[in-house]
Amino acid sequence: MVLRRALGIVETVGFSAAVAAMDAAAKAADVNLVGMDRVIGVEKAVGVSIHFEGEVAAVYAAVEAAVEAANRVGKVAYFKVIPRPHEELDKILDELKKNIKTIE
């Protein structure tokens, strides 16, 4: 996978907030879910980090919608948009992509 556009990251506290975030992001803009990872110890709870890729404006819109939706259900611990991420991030995202395949 070669990311040349933008990477969006939303880290939620709890799985329900992550599902709401993913749903809102997918409905808000043309982005692809490229990774998901459970993170133990986020604010003394289990967190879920979700990663989107797409055009810069679409990723900004998706992350904004995801944060708003997740905060209605639970809590967002962190969010960030990285325009044109370095190509070395592809290696990390390929590992995270395996987590999505095991869920399907």
Short mmCIF file of C-alpha atoms in Angstrom, two decimals:
data_model
loop_
_atom_site.label_atom_id
_atom_site.label_comp_id
_atom_site.label_asym_id
_atom_site.label_seq_id
_atom_site.Cartn_x
_atom_site.Cartn_y
_atom_site.Cartn_z
CA MET A 1 0.00 0.00 0.00
CA VAL A 2 1.37 3.42 -0.88
CA LEU A 3 -0.12 6.35 0.99
CA ARG A 4 0.40 9.58 -0.87
CA ARG A 5 -2.65 11.42 0.31
CA ALA A 6 -3.51 11.76 3.99
CA LEU A 7 -3.76 9.60 7.07
CA GLY A 8 -6.38 10.21 9.75
CA ILE A 9 -6.14 8.75 13.25
CA VAL A 10 -8.90 8.65 15.86
CA GLU A 11 -8.29 6.93 19.18
CA THR A 12 -11.36 6.25 21.27
CA VAL A 13 -11.95 4.94 24.76
CA GLY A 14 -13.99 1.78 24.24
CA PHE A 15 -15.14 -0.17 21.22
CA SER A 16 -18.64 1.37 20.91
CA ALA A 17 -17.19 4.83 20.41
CA ALA A 18 -14.85 3.43 17.75
CA VAL A 19 -17.74 1.84 15.85
CA ALA A 20 -19.66 5.12 15.93
CA ALA A 21 -16.54 6.93 14.72
CA MET A 22 -15.97 4.51 11.84
CA ASP A 23 -19.59 4.73 10.75
CA ALA A 24 -19.62 8.54 10.81
CA ALA A 25 -16.30 8.79 8.98
CA ALA A 26 -17.42 6.44 6.21
CA LYS A 27 -20.66 8.36 5.74
CA ALA A 28 -19.03 11.80 5.86
CA ALA A 29 -16.36 11.41 3.18
CA ASP A 30 -14.72 9.15 0.63
CA VAL A 31 -12.10 7.50 2.86
CA ASN A 32 -10.84 3.97 3.37
CA LEU A 33 -10.39 2.28 6.72
CA VAL A 34 -6.78 1.09 6.60
CA GLY A 35 -6.20 -0.01 10.16
CA MET A 36 -7.62 -0.68 13.57
CA ASP A 37 -5.81 -1.60 16.73
CA ARG A 38 -6.81 -2.15 20.35
CA VAL A 39 -4.69 -0.15 22.75
CA ILE A 40 -4.58 -1.19 26.41
CA GLY A 41 -4.18 1.57 28.95
CA VAL A 42 -5.76 4.52 27.17
CA GLU A 43 -7.04 6.64 30.04
CA LYS A 44 -6.96 3.49 32.24
CA ALA A 45 -9.29 1.67 29.84
CA VAL A 46 -9.15 -0.20 26.55
CA GLY A 47 -8.81 2.12 23.59
CA VAL A 48 -9.33 1.54 19.91
CA SER A 49 -7.19 3.36 17.38
CA ILE A 50 -8.70 3.63 13.89
CA HIS A 51 -6.87 4.82 10.79
CA PHE A 52 -8.33 6.25 7.58
CA GLU A 53 -6.73 7.26 4.32
CA GLY A 54 -7.95 9.36 1.42
CA GLU A 55 -7.68 12.80 -0.10
CA VAL A 56 -6.60 15.43 2.42
CA ALA A 57 -9.94 17.29 2.55
CA ALA A 58 -11.88 14.02 2.78
CA VAL A 59 -9.75 12.76 5.67
CA TYR A 60 -10.20 16.05 7.56
CA ALA A 61 -13.98 15.79 7.08
CA ALA A 62 -14.03 12.12 8.07
CA VAL A 63 -11.97 12.69 11.23
CA GLU A 64 -14.14 15.64 12.24
CA ALA A 65 -17.30 13.56 11.83
CA ALA A 66 -15.71 10.58 13.61
CA VAL A 67 -14.69 12.67 16.61
CA GLU A 68 -18.14 14.22 16.92
CA ALA A 69 -19.90 10.84 16.70
CA ALA A 70 -17.52 9.08 19.08
CA ASN A 71 -17.88 11.82 21.68
CA ARG A 72 -21.67 11.35 21.61
CA VAL A 73 -21.26 7.66 22.45
CA GLY A 74 -18.12 7.71 24.57
CA LYS A 75 -14.85 9.58 24.56
CA VAL A 76 -12.09 10.43 22.10
CA ALA A 77 -8.60 10.27 23.56
CA TYR A 78 -6.72 11.54 20.49
CA PHE A 79 -7.17 12.50 16.86
CA LYS A 80 -4.85 13.70 14.13
CA VAL A 81 -4.67 14.18 10.37
CA ILE A 82 -1.29 13.73 8.68
CA PRO A 83 -1.22 15.05 5.11
CA ARG A 84 1.17 13.13 2.85
CA PRO A 85 2.62 10.78 5.48
CA HIS A 86 6.13 9.42 5.01
CA GLU A 87 6.31 6.21 3.01
CA GLU A 88 7.77 4.33 6.00
CA LEU A 89 4.32 4.49 7.63
CA ASP A 90 3.14 2.02 5.01
CA LYS A 91 4.98 -0.77 6.85
CA ILE A 92 3.18 0.01 10.10
CA LEU A 93 -0.20 0.35 8.42
CA ASP A 94 0.25 -2.98 6.64
CA GLU A 95 0.57 -4.60 10.08
CA LEU A 96 -2.57 -2.79 11.31
CA LYS A 97 -4.44 -3.91 8.22
CA LYS A 98 -4.03 -7.50 9.41
CA ASN A 99 -6.24 -6.63 12.39
CA ILE A 100 -9.10 -5.67 10.08
CA LYS A 101 -8.80 -8.93 8.13
CA THR A 102 -9.05 -11.00 11.31
CA ILE A 103 -12.29 -9.21 12.26
CA GLU A 104 -13.94 -9.86 8.89
#
